[in-house]
Amino acid sequence: MKTEYPRLDRRFRSDAQRAGQLRQWEESLRLNIQCAKSIEEAIGSRGSGGVMKHGDVEAILEQYGIQRVSFVLANSVRRNLQTISGKVSDWSMSISVPYDEKYISRFSAYADGRLLDAFVKQIWEARQKLGLYGIEHCAGEWDCVDYQGKTLVLNADCTDRSLESLEDQLWYAVDGLGCRPENWGCSIQAVRLSDGKTETLGRSVFAGVLDERYLPDWAAEKLRELQNPQQEQPEPSSGGMEMT
């Protein structure tokens, strides 16, 4: 995949307008609409019960980038929740899409819900080939888990950050109001396991708590260091007076 793509604008139109950036927002919307049409065409080419051609998913990711594809798919899935599996439904709800009916309907890929469900799972498979974690690697319900003291997965599907490798996605939640599931809009103080850097991030940027089955050895070692910091030992005393 490319390393850079046109910026995905996740704001309400009114917010972009107030910021004097309506033109940028409209360009992002144009690309969202184009992306939705490409997804429709790819799904339509397989027909009812058909199999998507190898490489179709990868081609769409290459053209639009994983963040935009996920944004458009999440919007599309929410319009078909009756025929969507639980894990894919949870995934779609973990991606913030401003609810503005006038515009979101324009970048929804209209297709049978079962085919959309299968398409999302193929996106997950393609993402894994890129070495990235997703909600399918997380344990528990993403919106019901207390994050404090847990290994979190930065959501590759909706972050604006450049993820050079899978290692940059793993974080350790130290504290913060955002650790509690009811505090969706609050922040979490977290340590990035790859380099030990501490940042304050919103709860919404995380896909969930990493399932221990997927915890790599290097990260397990980092976690042990964070959870059981070595106490500095005092210098041993000679027990007597120092001679001069």
PDB file of C-alpha atoms in Angstrom:
ATOM      1  CA  MET A   1       0.000   0.000   0.000  1.00  0.00           C
ATOM      2  CA  LYS A   2       0.958   3.619  -0.401  1.00  0.00           C
ATOM      3  CA  THR A   3       2.364   5.435   2.599  1.00  0.00           C
ATOM      4  CA  GLU A   4       0.192   8.558   2.193  1.00  0.00           C
ATOM      5  CA  TYR A   5      -3.391   9.156   1.085  1.00  0.00           C
ATOM      6  CA  PRO A   6      -5.619  12.262   0.789  1.00  0.00           C
ATOM      7  CA  ARG A   7      -6.830  13.324   4.228  1.00  0.00           C
ATOM      8  CA  LEU A   8     -10.024  11.698   5.459  1.00  0.00           C
ATOM      9  CA  ASP A   9     -12.190  14.397   7.043  1.00  0.00           C
ATOM     10  CA  ARG A  10     -14.213  12.863   9.880  1.00  0.00           C
ATOM     11  CA  ARG A  11     -15.948  16.090  10.920  1.00  0.00           C
ATOM     12  CA  PHE A  12     -19.527  17.243  10.512  1.00  0.00           C
ATOM     13  CA  ARG A  13     -19.900  19.545   7.525  1.00  0.00           C
ATOM     14  CA  SER A  14     -20.921  22.388   9.841  1.00  0.00           C
ATOM     15  CA  ASP A  15     -17.699  22.014  11.863  1.00  0.00           C
ATOM     16  CA  ALA A  16     -15.552  22.181   8.724  1.00  0.00           C
ATOM     17  CA  GLN A  17     -17.491  25.213   7.533  1.00  0.00           C
ATOM     18  CA  ARG A  18     -16.964  27.058  10.811  1.00  0.00           C
ATOM     19  CA  ALA A  19     -13.244  26.316  10.543  1.00  0.00           C
ATOM     20  CA  GLY A  20     -13.159  27.740   7.026  1.00  0.00           C
ATOM     21  CA  GLN A  21     -12.242  24.324   5.591  1.00  0.00           C
ATOM     22  CA  LEU A  22     -15.382  23.433   3.680  1.00  0.00           C
ATOM     23  CA  ARG A  23     -13.476  22.854   0.448  1.00  0.00           C
ATOM     24  CA  GLN A  24     -11.276  20.210   2.087  1.00  0.00           C
ATOM     25  CA  TRP A  25     -14.335  18.540   3.613  1.00  0.00           C
ATOM     26  CA  GLU A  26     -16.122  18.409   0.254  1.00  0.00           C
ATOM     27  CA  GLU A  27     -13.069  16.842  -1.403  1.00  0.00           C
ATOM     28  CA  SER A  28     -13.015  14.162   1.300  1.00  0.00           C
ATOM     29  CA  LEU A  29     -16.737  13.535   0.755  1.00  0.00           C
ATOM     30  CA  ARG A  30     -16.140  13.154  -2.995  1.00  0.00           C
ATOM     31  CA  LEU A  31     -13.536  10.464  -2.331  1.00  0.00           C
ATOM     32  CA  ASN A  32     -15.854   8.730   0.162  1.00  0.00           C
ATOM     33  CA  ILE A  33     -18.584   8.552  -2.500  1.00  0.00           C
ATOM     34  CA  GLN A  34     -16.101   7.222  -5.041  1.00  0.00           C
ATOM     35  CA  CYS A  35     -14.865   4.623  -2.545  1.00  0.00           C
ATOM     36  CA  ALA A  36     -18.439   3.468  -1.820  1.00  0.00           C
ATOM     37  CA  LYS A  37     -19.089   2.987  -5.533  1.00  0.00           C
ATOM     38  CA  SER A  38     -15.893   0.957  -5.907  1.00  0.00           C
ATOM     39  CA  ILE A  39     -16.976  -1.298  -3.036  1.00  0.00           C
ATOM     40  CA  GLU A  40     -20.430  -1.727  -4.580  1.00  0.00           C
ATOM     41  CA  GLU A  41     -18.874  -2.722  -7.892  1.00  0.00           C
ATOM     42  CA  ALA A  42     -16.511  -5.195  -6.250  1.00  0.00           C
ATOM     43  CA  ILE A  43     -19.330  -6.805  -4.265  1.00  0.00           C
ATOM     44  CA  GLY A  44     -21.659  -6.780  -7.259  1.00  0.00           C
ATOM     45  CA  SER A  45     -19.113  -8.573  -9.411  1.00  0.00           C
ATOM     46  CA  ARG A  46     -19.325 -11.661  -7.198  1.00  0.00           C
ATOM     47  CA  GLY A  47     -23.106 -11.961  -7.487  1.00  0.00           C
ATOM     48  CA  SER A  48     -25.371 -13.705  -5.040  1.00  0.00           C
ATOM     49  CA  GLY A  49     -23.347 -16.405  -3.327  1.00  0.00           C
ATOM     50  CA  GLY A  50     -20.381 -15.782  -5.605  1.00  0.00           C
ATOM     51  CA  VAL A  51     -16.735 -15.498  -4.643  1.00  0.00           C
ATOM     52  CA  MET A  52     -14.851 -12.242  -4.946  1.00  0.00           C
ATOM     53  CA  LYS A  53     -11.884 -12.332  -7.254  1.00  0.00           C
ATOM     54  CA  HIS A  54      -8.506 -12.580  -5.567  1.00  0.00           C
ATOM     55  CA  GLY A  55      -6.961  -9.136  -5.295  1.00  0.00           C
ATOM     56  CA  ASP A  56     -10.198  -7.093  -5.482  1.00  0.00           C
ATOM     57  CA  VAL A  57     -10.034  -6.165  -1.800  1.00  0.00           C
ATOM     58  CA  GLU A  58      -6.316  -5.384  -1.987  1.00  0.00           C
ATOM     59  CA  ALA A  59      -6.907  -3.148  -5.022  1.00  0.00           C
ATOM     60  CA  ILE A  60      -9.506  -1.087  -3.164  1.00  0.00           C
ATOM     61  CA  LEU A  61      -7.240  -0.739  -0.122  1.00  0.00           C
ATOM     62  CA  GLU A  62      -4.379   0.316  -2.385  1.00  0.00           C
ATOM     63  CA  GLN A  63      -6.521   2.954  -4.087  1.00  0.00           C
ATOM     64  CA  TYR A  64      -8.176   4.539  -1.043  1.00  0.00           C
ATOM     65  CA  GLY A  65      -6.213   3.457   2.054  1.00  0.00           C
ATOM     66  CA  ILE A  66      -7.454   1.421   4.996  1.00  0.00           C
ATOM     67  CA  GLN A  67      -8.835   4.389   6.967  1.00  0.00           C
ATOM     68  CA  ARG A  68     -11.159   5.627   4.198  1.00  0.00           C
ATOM     69  CA  VAL A  69     -12.270   2.116   3.215  1.00  0.00           C
ATOM     70  CA  SER A  70     -13.067   1.316   6.855  1.00  0.00           C
ATOM     71  CA  PHE A  71     -14.891   4.635   7.325  1.00  0.00           C
ATOM     72  CA  VAL A  72     -17.107   3.995   4.291  1.00  0.00           C
ATOM     73  CA  LEU A  73     -17.686   0.343   5.206  1.00  0.00           C
ATOM     74  CA  ALA A  74     -18.616   1.185   8.803  1.00  0.00           C
ATOM     75  CA  ASN A  75     -21.204   3.645   7.501  1.00  0.00           C
ATOM     76  CA  SER A  76     -22.530   1.016   5.085  1.00  0.00           C
ATOM     77  CA  VAL A  77     -22.698  -1.795   7.628  1.00  0.00           C
ATOM     78  CA  ARG A  78     -24.790   0.256  10.063  1.00  0.00           C
ATOM     79  CA  ARG A  79     -27.558   0.419   7.478  1.00  0.00           C
ATOM     80  CA  ASN A  80     -27.705  -3.406   7.325  1.00  0.00           C
ATOM     81  CA  LEU A  81     -27.321  -4.479  10.958  1.00  0.00           C
ATOM     82  CA  GLN A  82     -30.095  -7.095  10.766  1.00  0.00           C
ATOM     83  CA  THR A  83     -27.961  -9.328   8.529  1.00  0.00           C
ATOM     84  CA  ILE A  84     -24.536  -8.476   9.975  1.00  0.00           C
ATOM     85  CA  SER A  85     -22.585 -10.733  12.343  1.00  0.00           C
ATOM     86  CA  GLY A  86     -21.940  -9.546  15.887  1.00  0.00           C
ATOM     87  CA  LYS A  87     -18.193  -9.017  15.491  1.00  0.00           C
ATOM     88  CA  VAL A  88     -18.585  -6.975  12.293  1.00  0.00           C
ATOM     89  CA  SER A  89     -21.387  -4.962  13.910  1.00  0.00           C
ATOM     90  CA  ASP A  90     -19.125  -4.183  16.894  1.00  0.00           C
ATOM     91  CA  TRP A  91     -16.341  -3.205  14.487  1.00  0.00           C
ATOM     92  CA  SER A  92     -18.589  -0.753  12.650  1.00  0.00           C
ATOM     93  CA  MET A  93     -19.700   0.887  15.907  1.00  0.00           C
ATOM     94  CA  SER A  94     -16.077   1.341  17.019  1.00  0.00           C
ATOM     95  CA  ILE A  95     -15.476   3.719  14.077  1.00  0.00           C
ATOM     96  CA  SER A  96     -16.860   7.212  14.543  1.00  0.00           C
ATOM     97  CA  VAL A  97     -18.930   8.404  11.563  1.00  0.00           C
ATOM     98  CA  PRO A  98     -20.729  11.758  12.086  1.00  0.00           C
ATOM     99  CA  TYR A  99     -24.456  11.126  11.796  1.00  0.00           C
ATOM    100  CA  ASP A 100     -25.580  13.633   9.187  1.00  0.00           C
ATOM    101  CA  GLU A 101     -28.297  11.861   7.185  1.00  0.00           C
ATOM    102  CA  LYS A 102     -28.057  14.270   4.266  1.00  0.00           C
ATOM    103  CA  TYR A 103     -24.462  13.251   3.593  1.00  0.00           C
ATOM    104  CA  ILE A 104     -23.837   9.784   5.043  1.00  0.00           C
ATOM    105  CA  SER A 105     -26.410   8.285   2.695  1.00  0.00           C
ATOM    106  CA  ARG A 106     -24.248   9.454  -0.207  1.00  0.00           C
ATOM    107  CA  PHE A 107     -21.230   7.350   0.747  1.00  0.00           C
ATOM    108  CA  SER A 108     -22.977   4.164   1.795  1.00  0.00           C
ATOM    109  CA  ALA A 109     -22.222   1.079  -0.300  1.00  0.00           C
ATOM    110  CA  TYR A 110     -25.607  -0.434  -1.002  1.00  0.00           C
ATOM    111  CA  ALA A 111     -25.380  -4.216  -1.038  1.00  0.00           C
ATOM    112  CA  ASP A 112     -26.815  -7.299   0.618  1.00  0.00           C
ATOM    113  CA  GLY A 113     -25.842  -7.297   4.295  1.00  0.00           C
ATOM    114  CA  ARG A 114     -24.391 -10.811   4.148  1.00  0.00           C
ATOM    115  CA  LEU A 115     -22.105  -9.812   1.294  1.00  0.00           C
ATOM    116  CA  LEU A 116     -21.047  -6.656   3.143  1.00  0.00           C
ATOM    117  CA  ASP A 117     -20.271  -8.814   6.188  1.00  0.00           C
ATOM    118  CA  ALA A 118     -18.077 -11.105   4.071  1.00  0.00           C
ATOM    119  CA  PHE A 119     -16.371  -8.123   2.438  1.00  0.00           C
ATOM    120  CA  VAL A 120     -15.453  -6.614   5.813  1.00  0.00           C
ATOM    121  CA  LYS A 121     -13.904  -9.903   6.897  1.00  0.00           C
ATOM    122  CA  GLN A 122     -11.841  -9.970   3.699  1.00  0.00           C
ATOM    123  CA  ILE A 123     -10.649  -6.462   4.542  1.00  0.00           C
ATOM    124  CA  TRP A 124      -9.553  -7.819   7.916  1.00  0.00           C
ATOM    125  CA  GLU A 125      -7.617 -10.607   6.225  1.00  0.00           C
ATOM    126  CA  ALA A 126      -5.896  -8.126   3.908  1.00  0.00           C
ATOM    127  CA  ARG A 127      -5.063  -5.891   6.872  1.00  0.00           C
ATOM    128  CA  GLN A 128      -3.491  -8.802   8.739  1.00  0.00           C
ATOM    129  CA  LYS A 129      -1.234  -9.421   5.747  1.00  0.00           C
ATOM    130  CA  LEU A 130       0.003  -5.862   6.278  1.00  0.00           C
ATOM    131  CA  GLY A 131       0.938  -6.820   9.846  1.00  0.00           C
ATOM    132  CA  LEU A 132      -1.818  -4.870  11.600  1.00  0.00           C
ATOM    133  CA  TYR A 133      -4.063  -5.762  14.529  1.00  0.00           C
ATOM    134  CA  GLY A 134      -7.829  -5.164  14.477  1.00  0.00           C
ATOM    135  CA  ILE A 135     -10.938  -5.623  16.579  1.00  0.00           C
ATOM    136  CA  GLU A 136     -10.910  -9.309  15.634  1.00  0.00           C
ATOM    137  CA  HIS A 137      -7.777  -9.649  17.792  1.00  0.00           C
ATOM    138  CA  CYS A 138      -9.475  -8.134  20.854  1.00  0.00           C
ATOM    139  CA  ALA A 139     -11.193  -9.863  23.767  1.00  0.00           C
ATOM    140  CA  GLY A 140     -14.575  -8.964  25.231  1.00  0.00           C
ATOM    141  CA  GLU A 141     -17.025  -6.291  24.155  1.00  0.00           C
ATOM    142  CA  TRP A 142     -15.142  -3.167  23.124  1.00  0.00           C
ATOM    143  CA  ASP A 143     -17.686  -0.867  24.807  1.00  0.00           C
ATOM    144  CA  CYS A 144     -18.010  -2.815  28.080  1.00  0.00           C
ATOM    145  CA  VAL A 145     -14.419  -3.400  29.181  1.00  0.00           C
ATOM    146  CA  ASP A 146     -12.431  -1.474  31.776  1.00  0.00           C
ATOM    147  CA  TYR A 147      -9.114  -0.650  30.090  1.00  0.00           C
ATOM    148  CA  GLN A 148      -6.953   0.140  33.121  1.00  0.00           C
ATOM    149  CA  GLY A 149      -3.948  -2.162  33.385  1.00  0.00           C
ATOM    150  CA  LYS A 150      -4.753  -3.800  30.042  1.00  0.00           C
ATOM    151  CA  THR A 151      -2.925  -4.089  26.730  1.00  0.00           C
ATOM    152  CA  LEU A 152      -4.816  -1.978  24.201  1.00  0.00           C
ATOM    153  CA  VAL A 153      -4.871  -2.056  20.418  1.00  0.00           C
ATOM    154  CA  LEU A 154      -4.700   1.295  18.647  1.00  0.00           C
ATOM    155  CA  ASN A 155      -7.451   1.122  16.027  1.00  0.00           C
ATOM    156  CA  ALA A 156      -5.682   0.914  12.651  1.00  0.00           C
ATOM    157  CA  ASP A 157      -9.046   1.324  10.908  1.00  0.00           C
ATOM    158  CA  CYS A 158      -9.703   4.815  12.191  1.00  0.00           C
ATOM    159  CA  THR A 159      -6.465   6.406  13.374  1.00  0.00           C
ATOM    160  CA  ASP A 160      -4.959   9.264  11.385  1.00  0.00           C
ATOM    161  CA  ARG A 161      -1.524   8.177  12.542  1.00  0.00           C
ATOM    162  CA  SER A 162       0.960   6.522  10.236  1.00  0.00           C
ATOM    163  CA  LEU A 163       1.371   2.954  11.438  1.00  0.00           C
ATOM    164  CA  GLU A 164       4.760   1.758  10.288  1.00  0.00           C
ATOM    165  CA  SER A 165       4.391  -1.612  11.944  1.00  0.00           C
ATOM    166  CA  LEU A 166       2.156  -3.735  14.104  1.00  0.00           C
ATOM    167  CA  GLU A 167       4.301  -2.962  17.140  1.00  0.00           C
ATOM    168  CA  ASP A 168       3.160   0.670  17.225  1.00  0.00           C
ATOM    169  CA  GLN A 169      -0.437  -0.432  17.844  1.00  0.00           C
ATOM    170  CA  LEU A 170       0.128  -1.959  21.264  1.00  0.00           C
ATOM    171  CA  TRP A 171      -0.315   0.261  24.342  1.00  0.00           C
ATOM    172  CA  TYR A 172      -0.564  -0.270  28.095  1.00  0.00           C
ATOM    173  CA  ALA A 173      -3.362   1.668  29.829  1.00  0.00           C
ATOM    174  CA  VAL A 174      -2.050   3.272  33.023  1.00  0.00           C
ATOM    175  CA  ASP A 175      -5.032   5.312  34.206  1.00  0.00           C
ATOM    176  CA  GLY A 176      -7.508   8.031  33.276  1.00  0.00           C
ATOM    177  CA  LEU A 177     -11.272   8.503  33.259  1.00  0.00           C
ATOM    178  CA  GLY A 178     -11.408   7.030  29.756  1.00  0.00           C
ATOM    179  CA  CYS A 179     -10.483   3.603  31.117  1.00  0.00           C
ATOM    180  CA  ARG A 180     -14.071   3.219  32.286  1.00  0.00           C
ATOM    181  CA  PRO A 181     -16.429   2.071  29.481  1.00  0.00           C
ATOM    182  CA  GLU A 182     -19.081   4.664  30.345  1.00  0.00           C
ATOM    183  CA  ASN A 183     -16.558   7.482  29.783  1.00  0.00           C
ATOM    184  CA  TRP A 184     -16.362   7.150  25.990  1.00  0.00           C
ATOM    185  CA  GLY A 185     -15.356  10.777  25.437  1.00  0.00           C
ATOM    186  CA  CYS A 186     -12.617  10.846  28.084  1.00  0.00           C
ATOM    187  CA  SER A 187      -8.864  10.293  27.906  1.00  0.00           C
ATOM    188  CA  ILE A 188      -6.481   7.543  28.919  1.00  0.00           C
ATOM    189  CA  GLN A 189      -2.838   7.830  29.934  1.00  0.00           C
ATOM    190  CA  ALA A 190      -1.128   5.014  28.056  1.00  0.00           C
ATOM    191  CA  VAL A 191       2.386   3.754  27.362  1.00  0.00           C
ATOM    192  CA  ARG A 192       3.355   2.627  23.862  1.00  0.00           C
ATOM    193  CA  LEU A 193       5.004  -0.750  24.333  1.00  0.00           C
ATOM    194  CA  SER A 194       7.358  -0.454  21.371  1.00  0.00           C
ATOM    195  CA  ASP A 195       9.321   2.465  22.843  1.00  0.00           C
ATOM    196  CA  GLY A 196       7.936   3.210  26.332  1.00  0.00           C
ATOM    197  CA  LYS A 197       6.583   6.630  25.324  1.00  0.00           C
ATOM    198  CA  THR A 198       3.634   7.871  27.411  1.00  0.00           C
ATOM    199  CA  GLU A 199       0.759   9.786  25.799  1.00  0.00           C
ATOM    200  CA  THR A 200      -2.760  10.892  26.693  1.00  0.00           C
ATOM    201  CA  LEU A 201      -5.213   9.477  24.161  1.00  0.00           C
ATOM    202  CA  GLY A 202      -8.998   9.326  23.845  1.00  0.00           C
ATOM    203  CA  ARG A 203     -10.693   6.013  24.575  1.00  0.00           C
ATOM    204  CA  SER A 204     -12.255   6.078  21.114  1.00  0.00           C
ATOM    205  CA  VAL A 205      -8.894   5.627  19.319  1.00  0.00           C
ATOM    206  CA  PHE A 206      -8.547   2.080  20.667  1.00  0.00           C
ATOM    207  CA  ALA A 207     -10.131  -1.010  19.109  1.00  0.00           C
ATOM    208  CA  GLY A 208     -10.196  -2.809  22.464  1.00  0.00           C
ATOM    209  CA  VAL A 209      -8.152  -5.036  24.782  1.00  0.00           C
ATOM    210  CA  LEU A 210      -5.761  -7.382  23.016  1.00  0.00           C
ATOM    211  CA  ASP A 211      -6.625 -11.076  23.364  1.00  0.00           C
ATOM    212  CA  GLU A 212      -3.674 -12.671  25.191  1.00  0.00           C
ATOM    213  CA  ARG A 213      -3.409 -15.301  22.450  1.00  0.00           C
ATOM    214  CA  TYR A 214      -2.038 -12.610  20.151  1.00  0.00           C
ATOM    215  CA  LEU A 215       0.407 -11.036  22.598  1.00  0.00           C
ATOM    216  CA  PRO A 216       3.926 -11.316  21.107  1.00  0.00           C
ATOM    217  CA  ASP A 217       6.862 -12.271  23.324  1.00  0.00           C
ATOM    218  CA  TRP A 218       8.528  -8.857  23.059  1.00  0.00           C
ATOM    219  CA  ALA A 219       5.335  -7.129  24.273  1.00  0.00           C
ATOM    220  CA  ALA A 220       4.899  -9.610  27.135  1.00  0.00           C
ATOM    221  CA  GLU A 221       8.384  -8.691  28.322  1.00  0.00           C
ATOM    222  CA  LYS A 222       7.589  -4.965  28.153  1.00  0.00           C
ATOM    223  CA  LEU A 223       4.397  -5.550  30.127  1.00  0.00           C
ATOM    224  CA  ARG A 224       6.255  -7.366  32.893  1.00  0.00           C
ATOM    225  CA  GLU A 225       8.586  -4.381  33.197  1.00  0.00           C
ATOM    226  CA  LEU A 226       5.656  -1.964  33.460  1.00  0.00           C
ATOM    227  CA  GLN A 227       3.583  -4.052  35.853  1.00  0.00           C
ATOM    228  CA  ASN A 228       6.467  -5.083  38.123  1.00  0.00           C
ATOM    229  CA  PRO A 229       8.983  -2.224  38.095  1.00  0.00           C
ATOM    230  CA  GLN A 230      12.224  -3.060  39.827  1.00  0.00           C
ATOM    231  CA  GLN A 231      12.667  -1.182  43.070  1.00  0.00           C
ATOM    232  CA  GLU A 232      15.938   0.642  43.458  1.00  0.00           C
ATOM    233  CA  GLN A 233      17.944  -0.980  46.213  1.00  0.00           C
ATOM    234  CA  PRO A 234      19.798   1.276  48.715  1.00  0.00           C
ATOM    235  CA  GLU A 235      23.584   1.149  48.837  1.00  0.00           C
ATOM    236  CA  PRO A 236      24.725  -1.407  51.451  1.00  0.00           C
ATOM    237  CA  SER A 237      26.050   0.180  54.642  1.00  0.00           C
ATOM    238  CA  SER A 238      29.392  -0.793  56.124  1.00  0.00           C
ATOM    239  CA  GLY A 239      27.806  -0.590  59.582  1.00  0.00           C
ATOM    240  CA  GLY A 240      30.722   1.338  61.080  1.00  0.00           C
ATOM    241  CA  MET A 241      32.315   4.796  61.191  1.00  0.00           C
ATOM    242  CA  GLU A 242      34.394   5.927  58.282  1.00  0.00           C
ATOM    243  CA  MET A 243      38.073   6.347  59.139  1.00  0.00           C
ATOM    244  CA  THR A 244      39.803   9.593  58.240  1.00  0.00           C
TER     245      THR A 244
END
